[in-house]
């Protein structure tokens, strides 16, 4: 069984995922991280040097590589749901949980962040709201279940996810 976390940048996929994996004794996998390792470059550099299209292809290739993984919690990049193919691949991997977060909350959390190439617009609120409008239905379409997140409290998000998936932790 795998748990796959999806959601917008700053929704806490990595922190929550890492914690969940620890609690369950599962392997923790972060797609951005693996893509960085495989390309020997940060995500920001991949976007700058090779472009978004290349990065998206890397995401699809990685989801295919991960097929067959088990007992893993997989945290994904916020744009992984943009293609229909990826949405199907995510569902094939396991239980897909959408960490839903409001635009205002995301802005607070990402304030000062320089690692995310898609958030360079001066008016971040407008940018994030526009991106959320496009992505919200895609996250919902890809997900088996949806949970709100608890700012700064990944342990609460993790607890909620275990409840939703009806998984007990010893
Ligand atoms: C992206 C989100 C990032 C990373 C890349 C693109 C996006 O991941 O994959 O910068 O399109 O939303 P996080 O959601 O982990 O920040």
Tab-separated table of N, CA and C and ligand atoms in Angstrom:
chain	number	residue	atom	x	y	z
A	1	UNK	N	0.839	-1.202	0.000
A	1	UNK	CA	0.000	0.000	0.000
A	1	UNK	C	0.880	1.260	0.000
A	2	UNK	N	0.496	2.215	-0.813
A	2	UNK	CA	1.204	3.498	-0.789
A	2	UNK	C	0.207	4.603	-0.486
A	3	UNK	N	0.710	5.666	0.123
A	3	UNK	CA	-0.088	6.876	0.307
A	3	UNK	C	0.573	7.963	-0.529
A	4	UNK	N	-0.215	8.595	-1.394
A	4	UNK	CA	0.331	9.614	-2.279
A	4	UNK	C	-0.259	10.966	-1.886
A	5	UNK	N	0.594	11.927	-1.580
A	5	UNK	CA	0.107	13.244	-1.164
A	5	UNK	C	0.201	14.227	-2.319
A	6	UNK	N	-0.933	14.865	-2.625
A	6	UNK	CA	-0.936	15.890	-3.672
A	6	UNK	C	-1.471	17.199	-3.083
A	7	UNK	N	-1.199	18.287	-3.764
A	7	UNK	CA	-1.686	19.588	-3.302
A	7	UNK	C	-0.759	20.683	-3.763
A	8	UNK	N	-1.200	21.913	-3.537
A	8	UNK	CA	-0.455	23.071	-4.015
A	8	UNK	C	0.869	23.210	-3.255
A	9	UNK	N	1.793	23.970	-3.866
A	9	UNK	CA	3.053	24.291	-3.178
A	9	UNK	C	2.734	24.834	-1.786
A	10	UNK	N	3.484	24.413	-0.793
A	10	UNK	CA	3.286	24.959	0.547
A	10	UNK	C	2.141	24.320	1.315
A	11	UNK	N	1.558	23.242	0.780
A	11	UNK	CA	0.441	22.629	1.517
A	11	UNK	C	0.925	21.639	2.583
A	12	UNK	N	2.228	21.414	2.636
A	12	UNK	CA	2.773	20.570	3.701
A	12	UNK	C	2.941	19.109	3.309
A	13	UNK	N	3.015	18.850	1.987
A	13	UNK	CA	3.125	17.455	1.535
A	13	UNK	C	4.395	16.797	2.067
A	14	UNK	N	5.498	17.527	2.005
A	14	UNK	CA	6.774	16.932	2.421
A	14	UNK	C	6.831	16.715	3.934
A	15	UNK	N	6.480	17.746	4.705
A	15	UNK	CA	6.574	17.592	6.171
A	15	UNK	C	5.582	16.545	6.670
A	16	UNK	N	4.361	16.594	6.141
A	16	UNK	CA	3.351	15.613	6.563
A	16	UNK	C	3.747	14.217	6.104
A	17	UNK	N	4.223	14.125	4.880
A	17	UNK	CA	4.589	12.823	4.310
A	17	UNK	C	5.717	12.166	5.073
A	18	UNK	N	6.711	12.979	5.422
A	18	UNK	CA	7.865	12.441	6.156
A	18	UNK	C	7.409	11.858	7.498
A	19	UNK	N	6.525	12.598	8.149
A	19	UNK	CA	6.015	12.170	9.450
A	19	UNK	C	5.177	10.896	9.334
A	20	UNK	N	4.297	10.884	8.336
A	20	UNK	CA	3.444	9.704	8.122
A	20	UNK	C	4.293	8.464	7.883
A	21	UNK	N	5.320	8.624	7.054
A	21	UNK	CA	6.188	7.490	6.728
A	21	UNK	C	6.852	6.966	8.000
A	22	UNK	N	7.290	7.892	8.847
A	22	UNK	CA	7.947	7.498	10.092
A	22	UNK	C	6.965	6.718	10.976
A	23	UNK	N	5.740	7.255	11.093
A	23	UNK	CA	4.751	6.611	11.964
A	23	UNK	C	4.385	5.209	11.466
A	24	UNK	N	4.334	5.056	10.143
A	24	UNK	CA	3.901	3.777	9.577
A	24	UNK	C	5.063	2.813	9.337
A	25	UNK	N	6.277	3.318	9.472
A	25	UNK	CA	7.437	2.495	9.121
A	25	UNK	C	7.531	2.299	7.618
A	26	UNK	N	7.037	3.284	6.872
A	26	UNK	CA	7.068	3.232	5.407
A	26	UNK	C	8.283	4.002	4.898
A	27	UNK	N	8.609	3.768	3.637
A	27	UNK	CA	9.647	4.551	2.975
A	27	UNK	C	9.058	5.906	2.579
A	28	UNK	N	9.850	6.967	2.711
A	28	UNK	CA	9.369	8.277	2.273
A	28	UNK	C	10.005	8.637	0.933
A	29	UNK	N	9.156	8.983	-0.022
A	29	UNK	CA	9.644	9.345	-1.359
A	29	UNK	C	9.125	10.741	-1.692
A	30	UNK	N	10.010	11.605	-2.181
A	30	UNK	CA	9.611	12.957	-2.568
A	30	UNK	C	9.951	13.096	-4.059
A	31	UNK	N	8.944	13.290	-4.893
A	31	UNK	CA	9.203	13.263	-6.352
A	31	UNK	C	10.158	14.387	-6.775
A	32	UNK	N	9.988	15.587	-6.198
A	32	UNK	CA	10.899	16.694	-6.563
A	32	UNK	C	12.346	16.307	-6.255
A	33	UNK	N	12.502	15.720	-5.079
A	33	UNK	CA	13.821	15.330	-4.621
A	33	UNK	C	14.470	14.286	-5.533
A	34	UNK	N	13.672	13.293	-5.926
A	34	UNK	CA	14.209	12.241	-6.801
A	34	UNK	C	14.572	12.808	-8.173
A	35	UNK	N	13.725	13.727	-8.666
A	35	UNK	CA	14.023	14.337	-9.969
A	35	UNK	C	15.314	15.154	-9.875
A	36	UNK	N	15.499	15.833	-8.760
A	36	UNK	CA	16.738	16.602	-8.572
A	36	UNK	C	17.942	15.652	-8.581
A	37	UNK	N	17.810	14.531	-7.853
A	37	UNK	CA	18.925	13.563	-7.802
A	37	UNK	C	19.225	13.002	-9.178
A	38	UNK	N	18.152	12.623	-9.889
A	38	UNK	CA	18.360	11.982	-11.193
A	38	UNK	C	18.956	12.937	-12.217
A	39	UNK	N	18.713	14.236	-12.037
A	39	UNK	CA	19.210	15.212	-13.001
A	39	UNK	C	20.440	15.971	-12.499
A	40	UNK	N	20.795	15.722	-11.250
A	40	UNK	CA	21.948	16.409	-10.677
A	40	UNK	C	21.777	17.922	-10.651
A	41	UNK	N	20.538	18.383	-10.473
A	41	UNK	CA	20.230	19.822	-10.507
A	41	UNK	C	19.027	20.107	-9.620
A	42	UNK	N	18.952	21.306	-9.083
A	42	UNK	CA	17.766	21.659	-8.302
A	42	UNK	C	16.576	21.854	-9.253
A	43	UNK	N	15.382	21.796	-8.685
A	43	UNK	CA	14.176	22.016	-9.504
A	43	UNK	C	14.262	23.389	-10.176
A	44	UNK	N	14.699	24.395	-9.422
A	44	UNK	CA	14.794	25.753	-9.993
A	44	UNK	C	15.729	25.757	-11.203
A	45	UNK	N	16.843	25.049	-11.105
A	45	UNK	CA	17.775	25.004	-12.233
A	45	UNK	C	17.227	24.210	-13.413
A	46	UNK	N	16.482	23.145	-13.113
A	46	UNK	CA	15.871	22.376	-14.217
A	46	UNK	C	14.916	23.285	-14.993
A	47	UNK	N	14.077	24.030	-14.261
A	47	UNK	CA	13.149	24.956	-14.927
A	47	UNK	C	13.923	25.995	-15.745
A	48	UNK	N	14.990	26.546	-15.151
A	48	UNK	CA	15.726	27.625	-15.811
A	48	UNK	C	16.479	27.127	-17.040
A	49	UNK	N	17.087	25.955	-16.922
A	49	UNK	CA	17.953	25.497	-18.023
A	49	UNK	C	17.219	24.638	-19.042
A	50	UNK	N	16.263	23.828	-18.574
A	50	UNK	CA	15.633	22.880	-19.501
A	50	UNK	C	14.165	23.177	-19.749
A	51	UNK	N	13.576	23.992	-18.893
A	51	UNK	CA	12.186	24.398	-19.110
A	51	UNK	C	11.172	23.531	-18.371
A	52	UNK	N	9.965	24.094	-18.221
A	52	UNK	CA	8.911	23.397	-17.480
A	52	UNK	C	8.499	22.104	-18.168
A	53	UNK	N	8.410	22.142	-19.496
A	53	UNK	CA	7.977	20.959	-20.248
A	53	UNK	C	8.863	19.747	-19.914
A	54	UNK	N	10.178	19.984	-19.892
A	54	UNK	CA	11.120	18.918	-19.568
A	54	UNK	C	10.859	18.397	-18.155
A	55	UNK	N	10.652	19.336	-17.210
A	55	UNK	CA	10.396	18.926	-15.821
A	55	UNK	C	9.133	18.069	-15.741
A	56	UNK	N	8.094	18.470	-16.483
A	56	UNK	CA	6.837	17.701	-16.460
A	56	UNK	C	7.046	16.290	-17.023
A	57	UNK	N	7.895	16.191	-18.047
A	57	UNK	CA	8.193	14.856	-18.601
A	57	UNK	C	8.918	13.999	-17.560
A	58	UNK	N	9.782	14.642	-16.808
A	58	UNK	CA	10.509	13.929	-15.753
A	58	UNK	C	9.537	13.405	-14.686
A	59	UNK	N	8.523	14.220	-14.389
A	59	UNK	CA	7.533	13.792	-13.397
A	59	UNK	C	6.799	12.533	-13.884
A	60	UNK	N	6.386	12.547	-15.160
A	60	UNK	CA	5.664	11.377	-15.704
A	60	UNK	C	6.564	10.148	-15.691
A	61	UNK	N	7.808	10.326	-16.120
A	61	UNK	CA	8.748	9.197	-16.162
A	61	UNK	C	8.954	8.639	-14.753
A	62	UNK	N	9.050	9.521	-13.783
A	62	UNK	CA	9.275	9.080	-12.404
A	62	UNK	C	8.065	8.307	-11.870
A	63	UNK	N	6.858	8.790	-12.157
A	63	UNK	CA	5.661	8.077	-11.686
A	63	UNK	C	5.642	6.667	-12.283
A	64	UNK	N	6.090	6.531	-13.513
A	64	UNK	CA	6.146	5.189	-14.124
A	64	UNK	C	7.192	4.327	-13.414
A	65	UNK	N	8.331	4.935	-13.101
A	65	UNK	CA	9.386	4.194	-12.377
A	65	UNK	C	8.888	3.715	-11.014
A	66	UNK	N	8.067	4.530	-10.395
A	66	UNK	CA	7.617	4.212	-9.035
A	66	UNK	C	6.550	3.120	-9.023
A	67	UNK	N	5.971	2.835	-10.177
A	67	UNK	CA	4.963	1.790	-10.257
A	67	UNK	C	5.569	0.491	-9.733
A	68	UNK	N	4.906	-0.140	-8.795
A	68	UNK	CA	5.478	-1.349	-8.192
A	68	UNK	C	6.036	-1.055	-6.803
A	69	UNK	N	6.183	0.222	-6.458
A	69	UNK	CA	6.625	0.577	-5.100
A	69	UNK	C	5.553	0.133	-4.117
A	70	UNK	N	5.967	-0.159	-2.889
A	70	UNK	CA	4.997	-0.582	-1.874
A	70	UNK	C	5.426	-0.005	-0.524
A	71	UNK	N	4.479	0.060	0.398
A	71	UNK	CA	4.770	0.583	1.743
A	71	UNK	C	5.537	1.905	1.692
A	72	UNK	N	5.045	2.802	0.878
A	72	UNK	CA	5.720	4.088	0.738
A	72	UNK	C	4.727	5.227	0.897
A	73	UNK	N	5.231	6.348	1.403
A	73	UNK	CA	4.470	7.601	1.376
A	73	UNK	C	5.162	8.464	0.330
A	74	UNK	N	4.396	8.900	-0.655
A	74	UNK	CA	4.983	9.620	-1.786
A	74	UNK	C	4.467	11.061	-1.798
A	75	UNK	N	5.358	12.019	-1.561
A	75	UNK	CA	4.993	13.441	-1.643
A	75	UNK	C	5.331	13.910	-3.053
A	76	UNK	N	4.414	14.651	-3.665
A	76	UNK	CA	4.583	15.013	-5.073
A	76	UNK	C	4.731	16.527	-5.247
A	77	UNK	N	5.192	16.934	-6.411
A	77	UNK	CA	5.262	18.359	-6.737
A	77	UNK	C	3.853	18.885	-7.025
A	78	UNK	N	3.624	20.160	-6.732
A	78	UNK	CA	2.282	20.740	-6.840
A	78	UNK	C	1.668	20.711	-8.231
A	79	UNK	N	2.504	20.563	-9.271
A	79	UNK	CA	1.961	20.598	-10.637
A	79	UNK	C	1.811	19.215	-11.246
A	80	UNK	N	2.001	18.184	-10.431
A	80	UNK	CA	2.014	16.823	-10.986
A	80	UNK	C	0.654	16.404	-11.552
A	81	UNK	N	-0.411	17.077	-11.097
A	81	UNK	CA	-1.764	16.700	-11.538
A	81	UNK	C	-2.148	17.336	-12.876
A	82	UNK	N	-1.231	18.117	-13.467
A	82	UNK	CA	-1.617	18.892	-14.650
A	82	UNK	C	-1.951	18.028	-15.867
A	83	UNK	N	-1.375	16.834	-15.961
A	83	UNK	CA	-1.727	15.986	-17.117
A	83	UNK	C	-2.617	14.830	-16.676
A	84	UNK	N	-3.510	14.456	-17.587
A	84	UNK	CA	-4.420	13.344	-17.320
A	84	UNK	C	-3.641	12.062	-17.092
A	85	UNK	N	-2.554	11.899	-17.835
A	85	UNK	CA	-1.736	10.685	-17.689
A	85	UNK	C	-1.205	10.590	-16.251
A	86	UNK	N	-0.692	11.702	-15.738
A	86	UNK	CA	-0.171	11.676	-14.358
A	86	UNK	C	-1.276	11.387	-13.346
A	87	UNK	N	-2.456	11.948	-13.583
A	87	UNK	CA	-3.542	11.711	-12.620
A	87	UNK	C	-3.873	10.218	-12.547
A	88	UNK	N	-3.829	9.555	-13.702
A	88	UNK	CA	-4.065	8.104	-13.703
A	88	UNK	C	-2.926	7.359	-13.024
A	89	UNK	N	-1.699	7.765	-13.327
A	89	UNK	CA	-0.533	7.101	-12.731
A	89	UNK	C	-0.538	7.252	-11.215
A	90	UNK	N	-0.965	8.424	-10.739
A	90	UNK	CA	-1.031	8.652	-9.288
A	90	UNK	C	-2.007	7.668	-8.660
A	91	UNK	N	-3.161	7.519	-9.288
A	91	UNK	CA	-4.194	6.624	-8.740
A	91	UNK	C	-3.727	5.168	-8.734
A	92	UNK	N	-2.932	4.828	-9.761
A	92	UNK	CA	-2.420	3.447	-9.815
A	92	UNK	C	-1.426	3.189	-8.677
A	93	UNK	N	-0.784	4.263	-8.210
A	93	UNK	CA	0.235	4.101	-7.171
A	93	UNK	C	-0.352	3.802	-5.803
A	94	UNK	N	-1.530	4.347	-5.505
A	94	UNK	CA	-2.086	4.088	-4.180
A	94	UNK	C	-3.211	5.033	-3.813
A	95	UNK	N	-3.387	5.218	-2.513
A	95	UNK	CA	-4.420	6.122	-1.999
A	95	UNK	C	-3.929	7.551	-2.196
A	96	UNK	N	-4.671	8.325	-2.953
A	96	UNK	CA	-4.224	9.688	-3.259
A	96	UNK	C	-4.958	10.671	-2.343
A	97	UNK	N	-4.205	11.380	-1.535
A	97	UNK	CA	-4.791	12.317	-0.569
A	97	UNK	C	-4.446	13.747	-0.979
A	98	UNK	N	-5.487	14.555	-1.122
A	98	UNK	CA	-5.294	15.969	-1.481
A	98	UNK	C	-5.234	16.814	-0.216
A	99	UNK	N	-4.117	17.482	-0.001
A	99	UNK	CA	-3.976	18.414	1.133
A	99	UNK	C	-4.439	19.793	0.651
A	100	UNK	N	-5.666	20.123	1.027
A	100	UNK	CA	-6.282	21.343	0.508
A	100	UNK	C	-5.958	22.554	1.401
A	101	UNK	N	-5.473	23.617	0.782
A	101	UNK	CA	-5.071	24.803	1.544
A	101	UNK	C	-5.536	26.056	0.809
A	102	UNK	N	-6.016	27.057	1.551
A	102	UNK	CA	-6.512	28.287	0.938
A	102	UNK	C	-5.358	29.162	0.444
A	103	UNK	N	-5.651	29.976	-0.583
A	103	UNK	CA	-4.618	30.829	-1.194
A	103	UNK	C	-3.917	31.711	-0.151
A	104	UNK	N	-4.704	32.323	0.732
A	104	UNK	CA	-4.108	33.245	1.718
A	104	UNK	C	-3.109	32.514	2.618
A	105	UNK	N	-3.436	31.308	2.962
A	105	UNK	CA	-2.578	30.487	3.812
A	105	UNK	C	-1.285	30.126	3.069
A	106	UNK	N	-1.446	29.784	1.810
A	106	UNK	CA	-0.277	29.407	1.005
A	106	UNK	C	0.683	30.598	0.902
A	107	UNK	N	0.137	31.778	0.694
A	107	UNK	CA	0.977	32.976	0.576
A	107	UNK	C	1.779	33.188	1.856
A	108	UNK	N	1.108	33.027	2.985
A	108	UNK	CA	1.808	33.188	4.268
A	108	UNK	C	2.967	32.197	4.373
A	109	UNK	N	2.671	30.968	4.000
A	109	UNK	CA	3.688	29.923	4.161
A	109	UNK	C	4.856	30.084	3.200
A	110	UNK	N	4.574	30.609	1.999
A	110	UNK	CA	5.637	30.682	0.992
A	110	UNK	C	6.318	32.038	0.944
A	111	UNK	N	5.970	32.904	1.879
A	111	UNK	CA	6.558	34.239	1.900
A	111	UNK	C	8.087	34.143	1.966
A	112	UNK	N	8.735	34.781	1.030
A	112	UNK	CA	10.202	34.793	1.041
A	112	UNK	C	10.840	33.576	0.383
A	113	UNK	N	10.011	32.636	-0.090
A	113	UNK	CA	10.566	31.427	-0.709
A	113	UNK	C	11.211	31.760	-2.061
A	114	UNK	N	12.417	31.255	-2.291
A	114	UNK	CA	13.063	31.545	-3.577
A	114	UNK	C	13.335	30.269	-4.375
A	115	UNK	N	12.847	29.137	-3.843
A	115	UNK	CA	13.177	27.861	-4.499
A	115	UNK	C	12.138	27.439	-5.521
A	116	UNK	N	10.998	28.136	-5.565
A	116	UNK	CA	9.919	27.688	-6.435
A	116	UNK	C	9.804	28.575	-7.682
A	117	UNK	N	10.228	28.030	-8.822
A	117	UNK	CA	10.327	28.833	-10.038
A	117	UNK	C	8.991	29.395	-10.531
A	118	UNK	N	7.879	28.763	-10.169
A	118	UNK	CA	6.598	29.232	-10.701
A	118	UNK	C	5.988	30.358	-9.874
A	119	UNK	N	6.664	30.753	-8.816
A	119	UNK	CA	6.088	31.797	-7.971
A	119	UNK	C	6.919	33.075	-7.985
A	120	UNK	N	7.286	33.500	-9.182
A	120	UNK	CA	8.154	34.679	-9.240
A	120	UNK	C	7.378	35.972	-9.481
A	121	UNK	N	6.064	35.860	-9.737
A	121	UNK	CA	5.273	37.065	-10.031
A	121	UNK	C	5.265	38.020	-8.842
A	122	UNK	N	5.242	39.323	-9.145
A	122	UNK	CA	5.247	40.325	-8.079
A	122	UNK	C	3.980	40.207	-7.237
A	123	UNK	N	2.838	40.013	-7.922
A	123	UNK	CA	1.591	39.884	-7.178
A	123	UNK	C	1.298	38.405	-6.924
A	124	UNK	N	1.844	37.916	-5.823
A	124	UNK	CA	1.746	36.482	-5.538
A	124	UNK	C	0.305	36.039	-5.276
A	125	UNK	N	-0.473	36.947	-4.657
A	125	UNK	CA	-1.842	36.550	-4.337
A	125	UNK	C	-2.617	36.242	-5.615
A	126	UNK	N	-2.475	37.152	-6.590
A	126	UNK	CA	-3.183	36.960	-7.859
A	126	UNK	C	-2.673	35.708	-8.570
A	127	UNK	N	-1.360	35.545	-8.556
A	127	UNK	CA	-0.719	34.405	-9.222
A	127	UNK	C	-1.196	33.073	-8.616
A	128	UNK	N	-1.174	33.017	-7.290
A	128	UNK	CA	-1.551	31.778	-6.609
A	128	UNK	C	-3.047	31.513	-6.788
A	129	UNK	N	-3.858	32.568	-6.706
A	129	UNK	CA	-5.302	32.390	-6.878
A	129	UNK	C	-5.601	31.859	-8.274
A	130	UNK	N	-4.911	32.418	-9.268
A	130	UNK	CA	-5.122	31.994	-10.667
A	130	UNK	C	-4.721	30.516	-10.835
A	131	UNK	N	-3.562	30.158	-10.279
A	131	UNK	CA	-3.091	28.775	-10.410
A	131	UNK	C	-4.023	27.810	-9.658
A	132	UNK	N	-4.490	28.252	-8.479
A	132	UNK	CA	-5.384	27.386	-7.695
A	132	UNK	C	-6.694	27.119	-8.431
A	133	UNK	N	-7.192	28.158	-9.112
A	133	UNK	CA	-8.445	28.001	-9.861
A	133	UNK	C	-8.326	26.900	-10.909
A	134	UNK	N	-7.177	26.887	-11.558
A	134	UNK	CA	-6.943	25.862	-12.591
A	134	UNK	C	-6.730	24.493	-11.950
A	135	UNK	N	-5.989	24.487	-10.859
A	135	UNK	CA	-5.556	23.189	-10.311
A	135	UNK	C	-6.547	22.514	-9.368
A	136	UNK	N	-7.333	23.328	-8.673
A	136	UNK	CA	-8.257	22.770	-7.675
A	136	UNK	C	-9.061	21.581	-8.225
A	137	UNK	N	-9.737	21.762	-9.394
A	137	UNK	CA	-10.511	20.622	-9.909
A	137	UNK	C	-9.642	19.425	-10.284
A	138	UNK	N	-8.378	19.706	-10.622
A	138	UNK	CA	-7.487	18.600	-11.014
A	138	UNK	C	-7.051	17.807	-9.780
A	139	UNK	N	-6.781	18.524	-8.689
A	139	UNK	CA	-6.457	17.828	-7.440
A	139	UNK	C	-7.654	16.983	-7.009
A	140	UNK	N	-8.846	17.589	-7.122
A	140	UNK	CA	-10.050	16.852	-6.698
A	140	UNK	C	-10.274	15.617	-7.565
A	141	UNK	N	-10.009	15.762	-8.864
A	141	UNK	CA	-10.216	14.628	-9.775
A	141	UNK	C	-9.235	13.501	-9.485
A	142	UNK	N	-8.030	13.866	-9.089
A	142	UNK	CA	-7.002	12.837	-8.872
A	142	UNK	C	-7.148	12.147	-7.516
A	143	UNK	N	-7.800	12.829	-6.557
A	143	UNK	CA	-7.765	12.346	-5.169
A	143	UNK	C	-8.809	11.283	-4.843
A	144	UNK	N	-8.449	10.372	-3.949
A	144	UNK	CA	-9.417	9.457	-3.337
A	144	UNK	C	-10.059	10.128	-2.146
A	145	UNK	N	-9.279	10.971	-1.461
A	145	UNK	CA	-9.845	11.702	-0.327
A	145	UNK	C	-9.140	13.039	-0.139
A	146	UNK	N	-9.845	13.931	0.555
A	146	UNK	CA	-9.387	15.315	0.678
A	146	UNK	C	-9.345	15.697	2.155
A	147	UNK	N	-8.303	16.404	2.550
A	147	UNK	CA	-8.283	16.921	3.916
A	147	UNK	C	-7.744	18.347	3.925
A	148	UNK	N	-8.248	19.169	4.837
A	148	UNK	CA	-7.654	20.476	5.043
A	148	UNK	C	-6.336	20.260	5.772
A	149	UNK	N	-5.484	21.273	5.804
A	149	UNK	CA	-4.214	21.095	6.517
A	149	UNK	C	-4.207	21.983	7.756
A	150	UNK	N	-3.347	21.661	8.667
A	150	UNK	CA	-3.244	22.416	9.916
A	150	UNK	C	-1.890	23.117	9.907
A	151	UNK	N	-1.925	24.420	9.724
A	151	UNK	CA	-0.686	25.181	9.573
A	151	UNK	C	0.319	24.922	10.687
A	152	UNK	N	1.509	24.548	10.292
A	152	UNK	CA	2.576	24.368	11.271
A	152	UNK	C	2.412	23.126	12.134
A	153	UNK	N	1.404	22.320	11.832
A	153	UNK	CA	1.176	21.121	12.638
A	153	UNK	C	1.039	19.884	11.754
A	154	UNK	N	2.134	19.481	11.138
A	154	UNK	CA	2.056	18.313	10.252
A	154	UNK	C	1.560	17.064	10.985
A	155	UNK	N	1.801	17.014	12.310
A	155	UNK	CA	1.336	15.817	13.046
A	155	UNK	C	-0.186	15.728	13.039
A	156	UNK	N	-0.862	16.907	13.021
A	156	UNK	CA	-2.326	16.873	12.968
A	156	UNK	C	-2.797	16.441	11.580
A	157	UNK	N	-2.126	16.935	10.553
A	157	UNK	CA	-2.485	16.527	9.185
A	157	UNK	C	-2.281	15.016	9.040
A	158	UNK	N	-1.160	14.528	9.582
A	158	UNK	CA	-0.860	13.089	9.478
A	158	UNK	C	-1.944	12.270	10.189
A	159	UNK	N	-2.338	12.738	11.377
A	159	UNK	CA	-3.358	12.024	12.161
A	159	UNK	C	-4.683	11.958	11.375
A	160	UNK	N	-5.032	13.089	10.774
A	160	UNK	CA	-6.276	13.177	10.000
A	160	UNK	C	-6.246	12.212	8.805
A	161	UNK	N	-5.098	12.144	8.167
A	161	UNK	CA	-4.971	11.268	6.997
A	161	UNK	C	-5.136	9.807	7.412
A	162	UNK	N	-4.535	9.442	8.532
A	162	UNK	CA	-4.664	8.062	9.005
A	162	UNK	C	-6.129	7.744	9.325
A	163	UNK	N	-6.822	8.735	9.898
A	163	UNK	CA	-8.262	8.540	10.185
A	163	UNK	C	-9.038	8.341	8.887
A	164	UNK	N	-8.759	9.223	7.912
A	164	UNK	CA	-9.483	9.152	6.642
A	164	UNK	C	-9.273	7.811	5.943
A	165	UNK	N	-8.044	7.324	6.034
A	165	UNK	CA	-7.726	6.069	5.345
A	165	UNK	C	-7.987	4.851	6.224
A	166	UNK	N	-8.483	5.140	7.455
A	166	UNK	CA	-8.794	4.076	8.412
A	166	UNK	C	-7.592	3.168	8.669
A	167	UNK	N	-6.449	3.838	8.889
A	167	UNK	CA	-5.227	3.077	9.189
A	167	UNK	C	-4.886	3.337	10.659
A	168	UNK	N	-4.705	2.291	11.410
A	168	UNK	CA	-4.312	2.433	12.807
A	168	UNK	C	-2.795	2.365	12.941
A	169	UNK	N	-2.250	3.134	13.868
A	169	UNK	CA	-0.802	3.068	14.104
A	169	UNK	C	-0.584	2.471	15.488
A	170	UNK	N	0.325	1.477	15.527
A	170	UNK	CA	0.561	0.834	16.825
A	170	UNK	C	1.348	1.739	17.747
B	1	LIG	C1	5.558	23.054	-8.727
B	1	LIG	C2	5.691	22.691	-7.406
B	1	LIG	C3	6.992	22.338	-6.804
B	1	LIG	C4	7.948	21.807	-7.859
B	1	LIG	C5	8.051	22.789	-8.985
B	1	LIG	C6	6.712	23.051	-9.667
B	1	LIG	C7	4.224	23.434	-9.235
B	1	LIG	O1	6.793	21.337	-5.787
B	1	LIG	O2	7.525	20.561	-8.338
B	1	LIG	O3	8.585	23.978	-8.474
B	1	LIG	O4	4.027	23.463	-10.468
B	1	LIG	O5	3.327	23.675	-8.408
B	1	LIG	P1	6.164	21.637	-4.324
B	1	LIG	O6	4.690	21.542	-4.456
B	1	LIG	O7	6.719	20.539	-3.478
B	1	LIG	O8	6.617	22.981	-3.929
